[in-house]
Structures are given as C-alpha cells and as structure tokens.
Short mmCIF file of C-alpha atoms and ligand atoms in Angstrom, two decimals:
data_model
loop_
_atom_site.label_atom_id
_atom_site.label_comp_id
_atom_site.label_asym_id
_atom_site.label_seq_id
_atom_site.Cartn_x
_atom_site.Cartn_y
_atom_site.Cartn_z
CA MET A 17 16.65 9.65 -20.12
CA SER A 18 14.57 6.51 -20.27
CA THR A 19 17.27 4.20 -21.57
CA ASN A 20 18.42 1.15 -19.64
CA ARG A 21 15.33 1.05 -17.45
CA VAL A 22 14.33 -2.40 -16.22
CA TYR A 23 10.91 -3.75 -15.34
CA ASN A 24 11.17 -3.61 -11.57
CA PHE A 25 8.79 -6.01 -9.82
CA SER A 26 9.94 -5.01 -6.33
CA ALA A 27 7.31 -5.05 -3.57
CA GLY A 28 8.57 -1.72 -2.26
CA PRO A 29 10.18 0.66 -2.64
CA SER A 30 9.01 0.01 -6.15
CA MET A 31 8.74 1.28 -9.66
CA LEU A 32 7.48 4.85 -10.12
CA PRO A 33 5.84 6.22 -13.27
CA LEU A 34 8.57 7.31 -15.68
CA PRO A 35 6.90 10.68 -16.47
CA VAL A 36 6.94 11.42 -12.71
CA LEU A 37 10.66 10.67 -12.46
CA GLU A 38 11.36 12.70 -15.58
CA GLN A 39 9.44 15.70 -14.31
CA ALA A 40 11.26 15.48 -10.97
CA ALA A 41 14.55 15.34 -12.88
CA ARG A 42 13.64 18.43 -14.90
CA GLU A 43 12.71 20.28 -11.73
CA MET A 44 15.56 18.93 -9.62
CA VAL A 45 17.79 21.98 -9.42
CA ASN A 46 15.26 24.74 -10.04
CA TYR A 47 11.66 24.12 -9.07
CA ASN A 48 9.15 26.34 -10.82
CA ASP A 49 11.58 29.28 -11.16
CA SER A 50 12.21 29.36 -7.42
CA GLY A 51 15.93 29.04 -8.13
CA MET A 52 16.17 26.04 -5.81
CA SER A 53 15.36 22.37 -5.52
CA VAL A 54 12.34 21.24 -3.50
CA MET A 55 14.95 19.51 -1.32
CA GLU A 56 16.37 22.90 -0.39
CA MET A 57 13.09 24.61 0.23
CA SER A 58 11.68 25.73 3.57
CA HIS A 59 8.59 23.78 4.52
CA ARG A 60 7.11 27.13 5.54
CA SER A 61 7.65 28.69 2.10
CA LYS A 62 4.78 29.69 -0.19
CA GLU A 63 6.05 27.22 -2.81
CA PHE A 64 6.01 24.27 -0.44
CA GLU A 65 2.66 25.25 1.03
CA GLN A 66 1.29 25.10 -2.49
CA ILE A 67 2.92 21.68 -3.07
CA ILE A 68 1.42 20.08 0.04
CA GLN A 69 -1.99 21.69 -0.38
CA THR A 70 -2.24 20.65 -4.03
CA ALA A 71 -1.13 17.11 -3.14
CA GLU A 72 -3.86 16.90 -0.52
CA GLN A 73 -6.50 18.32 -2.86
CA ASP A 74 -5.57 15.89 -5.62
CA LEU A 75 -5.60 12.92 -3.25
CA ARG A 76 -8.99 13.98 -1.91
CA GLU A 77 -10.32 14.16 -5.44
CA LEU A 78 -8.78 10.83 -6.51
CA MET A 79 -10.11 8.92 -3.50
CA SER A 80 -13.34 10.93 -3.08
CA ILE A 81 -12.41 11.58 0.53
CA PRO A 82 -15.38 13.06 2.41
CA HIS A 83 -14.99 16.47 4.09
CA SER A 84 -15.36 14.86 7.50
CA TYR A 85 -11.96 13.19 7.10
CA LYS A 86 -8.51 14.69 7.59
CA VAL A 87 -5.59 13.78 5.37
CA LEU A 88 -2.26 13.68 7.18
CA PHE A 89 1.24 13.39 5.73
CA LEU A 90 3.28 11.74 8.47
CA GLN A 91 6.60 9.95 8.93
CA GLY A 92 7.59 6.65 10.51
CA GLY A 93 6.25 4.38 7.76
CA GLY A 94 3.38 1.95 7.98
CA TYR A 95 5.07 0.50 11.01
CA LEU A 96 4.64 3.59 13.17
CA GLN A 97 0.92 3.42 12.45
CA PHE A 98 0.85 0.00 14.12
CA SER A 99 1.57 1.96 17.33
CA MET A 100 -0.06 5.32 16.62
CA ILE A 101 -3.41 3.67 15.96
CA PRO A 102 -3.70 2.01 19.39
CA ILE A 103 -2.14 5.03 21.13
CA ASN A 104 -4.82 7.27 19.64
CA LEU A 105 -7.83 4.98 19.35
CA PHE A 106 -7.70 2.97 22.59
CA HIS A 107 -9.79 5.42 24.57
CA ASN A 108 -12.73 3.48 25.88
CA SER A 109 -12.76 -0.31 26.29
CA ARG A 110 -9.09 -0.48 25.19
CA LYS A 111 -10.07 -3.50 23.07
CA ALA A 112 -9.57 -4.05 19.34
CA ASP A 113 -10.62 -6.82 16.95
CA PHE A 114 -8.06 -8.07 14.43
CA ILE A 115 -8.12 -10.38 11.42
CA ILE A 116 -4.73 -11.94 10.80
CA THR A 117 -4.04 -12.25 7.08
CA GLY A 118 -0.27 -12.04 7.10
CA SER A 119 2.89 -10.77 8.73
CA TRP A 120 1.86 -7.11 8.60
CA ALA A 121 -1.39 -7.78 10.44
CA LYS A 122 0.58 -9.83 12.97
CA ASN A 123 3.05 -7.01 13.48
CA ALA A 124 0.19 -4.55 13.95
CA THR A 125 -1.36 -6.91 16.50
CA LYS A 126 1.90 -7.20 18.42
CA GLU A 127 2.18 -3.44 18.78
CA ALA A 128 -1.48 -2.99 19.75
CA ALA A 129 -1.20 -5.76 22.36
CA LYS A 130 1.38 -3.65 24.21
CA LEU A 131 -1.29 -1.04 24.83
CA GLY A 132 -4.61 -2.84 25.14
CA GLN A 133 -6.57 -6.02 24.60
CA VAL A 134 -6.34 -7.62 21.21
CA ASN A 135 -9.03 -10.02 20.07
CA ILE A 136 -8.04 -12.19 17.11
CA LEU A 137 -11.22 -13.09 15.24
CA ALA A 138 -9.69 -15.22 12.49
CA THR A 139 -6.37 -16.15 10.98
CA SER A 140 -5.25 -17.97 7.84
CA GLU A 141 -1.78 -18.61 9.27
CA PRO A 142 -2.14 -22.43 9.44
CA ASP A 143 -2.52 -22.34 5.63
CA THR A 144 0.39 -19.93 5.12
CA PHE A 145 -2.01 -17.01 4.64
CA THR A 146 -3.16 -18.24 1.24
CA TYR A 147 -6.67 -16.84 1.67
CA ILE A 148 -8.66 -14.19 3.53
CA PRO A 149 -10.44 -15.98 6.38
CA ALA A 150 -14.19 -15.68 6.83
CA VAL A 151 -15.29 -14.05 10.07
CA ASP A 152 -18.25 -14.79 12.26
CA LYS A 153 -20.05 -11.54 13.03
CA ASN A 154 -21.15 -12.95 16.37
CA LYS A 155 -17.53 -12.89 17.47
CA PHE A 156 -17.11 -9.14 16.88
CA SER A 157 -16.55 -7.21 20.13
CA GLU A 158 -19.39 -4.69 20.21
CA ASP A 159 -17.42 -2.42 22.50
CA ALA A 160 -14.12 -2.56 20.58
CA ASP A 161 -12.38 0.78 20.08
CA TYR A 162 -11.53 -0.31 16.54
CA PHE A 163 -11.47 -3.24 14.13
CA TYR A 164 -8.28 -3.82 12.12
CA ILE A 165 -7.58 -5.36 8.70
CA THR A 166 -4.70 -5.37 6.23
CA TYR A 167 -6.46 -4.69 2.94
CA ASN A 168 -3.79 -6.12 0.65
CA ASN A 169 -1.21 -8.58 1.88
CA THR A 170 2.02 -7.68 0.16
CA ILE A 171 3.91 -10.84 1.12
CA TYR A 172 1.24 -13.49 0.54
CA GLY A 173 -0.56 -11.95 -2.43
CA THR A 174 -4.09 -11.78 -1.03
CA ARG A 175 -6.57 -8.92 -0.80
CA TYR A 176 -9.99 -8.13 0.55
CA THR A 177 -12.85 -7.91 -1.91
CA ASP A 178 -15.55 -7.77 0.71
CA ILE A 179 -14.82 -5.73 3.80
CA PRO A 180 -16.39 -6.64 7.16
CA ASP A 181 -19.37 -4.57 8.26
CA THR A 182 -18.28 -3.44 11.72
CA GLY A 183 -21.32 -1.25 12.46
CA ASP A 184 -20.38 1.54 14.87
CA VAL A 185 -16.91 0.17 15.54
CA PRO A 186 -14.40 2.13 13.44
CA LEU A 187 -12.83 -0.02 10.73
CA VAL A 188 -9.10 0.59 10.36
CA ALA A 189 -7.29 -0.61 7.24
CA ASP A 190 -3.68 -0.82 6.18
CA LEU A 191 -3.76 0.22 2.49
CA SER A 192 0.04 0.31 2.11
CA SER A 193 0.21 -1.97 -0.92
CA MET A 194 -3.05 -1.06 -2.66
CA ILE A 195 -3.79 2.65 -2.17
CA LEU A 196 -4.97 4.25 -5.45
CA SER A 197 -5.04 0.86 -7.21
CA GLU A 198 -8.78 0.30 -6.97
CA GLU A 199 -11.82 2.26 -5.88
CA LEU A 200 -12.63 2.32 -2.18
CA ASP A 201 -15.47 3.90 -0.26
CA ILE A 202 -13.56 5.78 2.44
CA SER A 203 -16.76 6.46 4.37
CA LYS A 204 -16.78 2.78 5.38
CA PHE A 205 -13.56 3.29 7.34
CA GLY A 206 -12.64 5.18 10.47
CA LEU A 207 -8.98 5.36 9.53
CA VAL A 208 -6.82 4.14 6.66
CA PHE A 209 -3.11 4.51 6.18
CA ALA A 210 -0.42 3.73 3.63
CA GLY A 211 3.31 4.12 3.35
CA ALA A 212 4.14 5.89 0.09
CA GLN A 213 6.81 3.59 -1.25
CA LYS A 214 4.62 1.26 -3.33
CA ASN A 215 1.93 3.15 -5.22
CA ILE A 216 2.74 6.76 -4.41
CA GLY A 217 6.36 7.80 -4.30
CA PRO A 218 9.63 7.42 -2.45
CA ALA A 219 9.70 6.15 1.13
CA GLY A 220 9.49 8.77 3.85
CA VAL A 221 5.88 9.87 3.86
CA THR A 222 2.93 7.93 5.22
CA ILE A 223 -0.60 8.94 4.36
CA VAL A 224 -3.22 8.74 7.11
CA ILE A 225 -6.86 9.45 6.32
CA ILE A 226 -8.82 9.73 9.54
CA ARG A 227 -12.45 10.53 10.38
CA GLU A 228 -12.53 13.72 12.40
CA ASP A 229 -14.34 12.24 15.40
CA LEU A 230 -11.38 9.87 15.91
CA ILE A 231 -8.97 12.78 16.31
CA GLY A 232 -8.28 14.02 19.83
CA LEU A 233 -8.82 10.74 21.65
CA ALA A 234 -5.18 10.16 22.64
CA PRO A 235 -4.60 10.23 26.40
CA GLU A 236 -3.03 13.21 28.06
CA GLY A 237 0.71 12.95 28.10
CA THR A 238 0.88 11.40 24.62
CA PRO A 239 4.09 12.61 22.95
CA SER A 240 3.18 15.33 20.45
CA MET A 241 4.61 13.48 17.44
CA LEU A 242 2.39 10.47 18.20
CA ASP A 243 -0.85 12.41 18.51
CA TYR A 244 -3.02 12.69 15.37
CA LYS A 245 -4.55 15.88 16.78
CA VAL A 246 -1.20 17.68 16.82
CA HIS A 247 -0.59 16.85 13.15
CA ALA A 248 -4.19 17.58 12.11
CA ASN A 249 -4.15 20.99 13.83
CA ALA A 250 -0.89 21.87 12.10
CA ASN A 251 -2.02 20.61 8.66
CA SER A 252 0.88 18.12 8.70
CA LEU A 253 3.39 20.94 9.27
CA PHE A 254 3.91 20.51 13.01
CA ASN A 255 7.57 19.81 12.38
CA THR A 256 9.59 19.54 9.17
CA PRO A 257 7.71 17.03 7.01
CA PRO A 258 9.37 14.78 4.41
CA CYS A 259 9.11 17.61 1.88
CA TYR A 260 10.62 15.86 -1.12
CA SER A 261 8.54 12.68 -0.66
CA ILE A 262 5.41 14.81 -0.44
CA TYR A 263 6.39 16.65 -3.63
CA MET A 264 6.92 13.31 -5.42
CA ALA A 265 3.61 12.01 -4.07
CA GLY A 266 1.98 15.12 -5.54
CA LEU A 267 3.49 14.39 -8.95
CA THR A 268 2.18 10.82 -8.79
CA PHE A 269 -1.31 12.04 -7.87
CA LYS A 270 -1.28 14.27 -10.96
CA TRP A 271 -0.11 11.30 -13.04
CA VAL A 272 -2.96 9.10 -11.71
CA LYS A 273 -5.40 11.86 -12.60
CA GLU A 274 -3.96 12.00 -16.12
CA GLN A 275 -4.47 8.23 -16.41
CA GLY A 276 -8.17 8.80 -15.80
CA GLY A 277 -8.22 8.48 -12.01
CA VAL A 278 -8.56 5.49 -9.73
CA ALA A 279 -11.38 3.79 -11.67
CA ALA A 280 -9.24 3.79 -14.84
CA MET A 281 -6.23 2.62 -12.82
CA GLN A 282 -8.32 -0.23 -11.40
CA LYS A 283 -9.37 -1.34 -14.87
CA LYS A 284 -5.74 -1.45 -16.03
CA ASN A 285 -4.70 -3.25 -12.85
CA GLU A 286 -7.43 -5.86 -13.27
CA GLU A 287 -6.33 -6.45 -16.85
CA LYS A 288 -2.64 -6.78 -15.92
CA ALA A 289 -3.39 -9.12 -13.02
CA ALA A 290 -5.75 -11.25 -15.16
CA LEU A 291 -3.07 -11.64 -17.84
CA LEU A 292 -0.56 -12.87 -15.29
CA TYR A 293 -2.88 -15.14 -13.31
CA ASN A 294 -4.19 -16.66 -16.55
CA ALA A 295 -0.64 -17.32 -17.72
CA ILE A 296 0.10 -19.06 -14.41
CA GLU A 297 -3.11 -21.13 -14.67
CA ASP A 298 -2.24 -22.13 -18.25
CA SER A 299 1.27 -23.14 -17.26
CA ARG A 300 2.32 -26.66 -16.30
CA LEU A 301 5.37 -25.38 -14.46
CA PHE A 302 4.12 -22.45 -12.39
CA ARG A 303 1.31 -22.38 -9.90
CA CYS A 304 -0.28 -19.75 -7.68
CA PRO A 305 -0.93 -20.97 -4.13
CA VAL A 306 -3.51 -18.25 -3.39
CA ALA A 307 -7.28 -18.95 -3.33
CA ASP A 308 -8.87 -17.64 -6.55
CA LYS A 309 -11.28 -15.20 -4.99
CA ASP A 310 -8.68 -13.55 -2.78
CA ARG A 311 -5.92 -12.98 -5.32
CA SER A 312 -4.19 -9.62 -5.06
CA LEU A 313 -4.18 -7.24 -8.01
CA MET A 314 -0.85 -5.83 -6.84
CA ASN A 315 1.32 -8.71 -5.63
CA VAL A 316 1.16 -11.88 -7.68
CA VAL A 317 2.75 -14.84 -5.92
CA PHE A 318 3.75 -18.00 -7.79
CA VAL A 319 6.05 -21.01 -7.42
CA THR A 320 7.37 -23.95 -9.41
CA GLY A 321 7.47 -26.22 -6.36
CA ASP A 322 11.20 -26.70 -6.82
CA GLU A 323 13.37 -24.19 -4.97
CA ALA A 324 16.33 -24.59 -7.30
CA LYS A 325 14.11 -23.90 -10.32
CA ASP A 326 12.63 -20.84 -8.62
CA LYS A 327 16.13 -19.47 -8.06
CA LYS A 328 17.11 -20.18 -11.66
CA PHE A 329 13.99 -18.43 -12.90
CA ILE A 330 14.66 -15.34 -10.78
CA ALA A 331 18.29 -15.15 -11.92
CA GLU A 332 17.52 -15.63 -15.60
CA ALA A 333 14.66 -13.13 -15.46
CA LYS A 334 17.02 -10.61 -13.92
CA ALA A 335 19.42 -11.04 -16.81
CA ARG A 336 16.49 -10.09 -19.10
CA GLY A 337 15.77 -6.88 -17.22
CA LEU A 338 12.87 -8.38 -15.23
CA VAL A 339 14.15 -7.69 -11.74
CA ASN A 340 13.20 -8.25 -8.10
CA LEU A 341 10.99 -11.27 -8.75
CA GLY A 342 12.05 -13.15 -5.62
CA GLY A 343 9.31 -13.81 -3.06
CA HIS A 344 9.59 -12.31 0.42
CA ARG A 345 12.47 -13.80 2.38
CA SER A 346 9.99 -15.53 4.70
CA VAL A 347 8.16 -17.46 1.95
CA GLY A 348 10.47 -17.83 -1.04
CA GLY A 349 9.17 -18.59 -4.53
CA MET A 350 8.35 -15.70 -6.83
CA ARG A 351 6.38 -12.51 -6.41
CA ALA A 352 5.67 -10.02 -9.16
CA SER A 353 4.55 -6.73 -7.69
CA ILE A 354 2.59 -4.97 -10.41
CA TYR A 355 1.65 -1.67 -8.86
CA ASN A 356 0.08 1.24 -10.77
CA ALA A 357 3.40 2.25 -12.33
CA MET A 358 4.10 -1.17 -13.87
CA PRO A 359 3.03 -0.91 -17.52
CA ARG A 360 1.11 -3.71 -19.21
CA GLU A 361 4.21 -4.24 -21.41
CA GLY A 362 6.17 -5.20 -18.26
CA VAL A 363 3.63 -7.89 -17.43
CA GLU A 364 3.63 -9.09 -21.04
CA ALA A 365 7.43 -9.29 -21.02
CA LEU A 366 7.30 -11.33 -17.82
CA ILE A 367 4.72 -13.72 -19.28
CA ALA A 368 6.77 -14.16 -22.47
CA PHE A 369 9.81 -15.02 -20.36
CA MET A 370 7.79 -17.44 -18.19
CA LYS A 371 6.72 -19.29 -21.34
CA GLU A 372 10.26 -19.46 -22.63
CA PHE A 373 11.57 -20.66 -19.27
CA GLU A 374 8.88 -23.34 -19.13
CA ARG A 375 9.83 -24.60 -22.61
CA ASN A 376 13.48 -24.85 -21.56
CA ASN A 377 12.89 -26.35 -18.12
CA ARG A 378 10.29 -29.06 -18.46
C1 PLP B 22 0.90 -4.02 3.96
C2 PLP B 22 2.09 -3.40 4.63
N1 PLP B 22 1.94 -2.77 5.80
C3 PLP B 22 2.98 -2.21 6.44
C4 PLP B 22 4.25 -2.27 5.93
C5 PLP B 22 5.38 -1.65 6.69
O1 PLP B 22 5.62 -0.42 6.15
P1 PLP B 22 6.93 0.45 6.46
O2 PLP B 22 8.12 -0.31 6.00
O3 PLP B 22 6.63 1.70 5.71
O4 PLP B 22 6.95 0.70 7.94
C6 PLP B 22 4.46 -2.90 4.69
C7 PLP B 22 5.81 -2.94 4.09
O5 PLP B 22 6.07 -3.49 3.06
C8 PLP B 22 3.35 -3.49 4.03
O6 PLP B 22 3.51 -4.12 2.87
#
C-alpha cells in the first residue's frame, strides 16, 4: 500500500502519517463492524458519538487542555475564525490589538476591522515578514476585547517563541500551522484555533479551543452557526459536522499519542528543523532569509537568490519524489513544510538532494 509515495513538502493540505492513512483505508468500507463507512454514518449514531468524544478526549490529553476550556470541531477553515472571533469577542470596547507577522494576520485584521477597532501594535511587513517584531507593552490597549497573534507564519517561515503577556486581555492565537508540533500552555490563551489540514487531517474541520468565560458574548441576533455558544451547547453537533475529517483527526491524535505525545513530537521536529537549517547555513548556494531566533519548526523557507535556479531546483526535486517545494505564490523561492507527519528520512533526502544540486549548479 505504501509504494510510490513521495515526500510531500506541501504547506497544506499536507502529508499525513502513513499508518493513519492505512488504518483509514482498512476501515473505509466497514468501520468497526458497523457494516458501513464513517462517511455513510449518521452523526447522531452511537459509533460517531464515540468517534468525536474520543477525538476530543485525546486532544485534551495531548494538549493538556484545562477543564475550563471547550473544544469545538467547526467548519469554515481558519478563515471563518477571522470573522467568528470578532463577532463573538467584540462585546465591550469593540477594540482588539494585533501583531502583523504575515498575510494570515493581515487577513484576520481585515475581517476584524469590519466589526470593530483594530489597533496594530507592530508589523514586520517592511522587511517581508522575516522576523517576529518586538512589541512595546505600553502600547497595549488595556481595554481591548482581545489580543491577536499568528503563532506560526506558514508563508514566511517564522514562529513565536515568546508569547506576549497580555494580562487580563484574552490572547487569541492562530495555531493552524503548528498545532501539536510543540508544547503550549493553553491556559495562557483565551482562544486558539487551527484548521486541520496541516498537522491533523484532511481539510474540513477547524479546531477551536476556547475559555468558557469567552463563550456567550456574541450579540443578540448573531446567526446560530457563527455563535460559539450554539456549538459549545451542542458539543459540536448543532448541525452535521465534517464527520470524516473528525474521524481522521481522531486517528492522527492516536498516532501522536503513540509517538510519545506532543513533547516527543517537538523533539523530533526540532531535530528535523535543525538538520535542514544547518544544511542551509552550510551551503554556499542556499540561504534562509528568516531571523535565526524566529525560525519556524514547520515551514522552512530558503532561496538561492536566482529565480531561474529556484525553479530548476523545484522541478528537479519533484522528479526525485520531493514534491511541493515551491514557496507561496506571493513570495517565491522554496519552502519545505515539515509537519509532524514528515519523517526525518524525508528531510535527509531533501538535504542530500540540495547538496547534489549545489555541486551541479555552482
Ligand atoms: C496560519 C494560517 N492561518 C489561516 C489559514 C487559512 O486557513 P483556511 O484555508 O483553513 O481558511 C492558513 C492557511 O494556510 C494558515 O496557514
């Protein structure tokens, strides 16, 4: 079953753990003696209830999610959260503080600005988002309804290592491209969210982890589907959820547990990223534009400085089964997304090819 697989460095949807895909394949037409596929199963059935409850339990365990937080399985991708967050959290001053570290933070800002006042504390845009900007605590709005960051910047290859202390203002973080890749103290956040399609499973489900006191703040008249309270009260079964994506997410959570949990995952991710960044540093052809201290563990961005060479590298790598190495269409160059499911051997194969390409293209 595992023949002809490539090393897929896509930023998302991205590579999933092979054992997860194989288990899904085994269970495809008859899940657990139910005589049907999870795709054909009522979301109100006992079997599916068990699937969603186990997925939630496993995620809670993996991320040490405190009891005072709800876990929601929603739809609409990360992008819908850019709107749901202001719809639900703008309840007092209708102000929010933002740090702009890339396109996703900008998009979140744009949506929030339709509903309230957005205060941009810092941006690294003039330097093409190659670092996480420092923020001056004196500039924080004490009365903000929330404070927003993108934890890992998928396009530019940066990540937070030191999160801002926002005091009583709820910190909201987009974890889309780093969830389950390193340990996080959820109690420092009011709300975090992540689309599934990078570290969790197929697109279609979005995880929202929200502190209970932030539920129920949406104004009257908020459409039901956009209100966290409606989904929390219904345990994510208000309407038909993305059943199959939730099932796949559950399989991935079990796989992460088998790997030793998030701490073990983090160790492997740090090792993989170090191998690749060191290879780039040692190279005379490739270079990483991102500031050392802010380099992402998940999305490694690099360039040769010559667009034609970048294109040649991406094409030749593809022919070797190292696929989707092109940078985001807005920045070009190369990007290797090395999420949890990318084995160390994939990174080693990439490095070996980089060395060969460098020898042939001096
Ligand atoms: C950090 C981050 N946030 C949000 C999004 C948007 O997510 P979606 O396509 O699920 O709406 C992406 C997509 O790649 C992302 O990388």
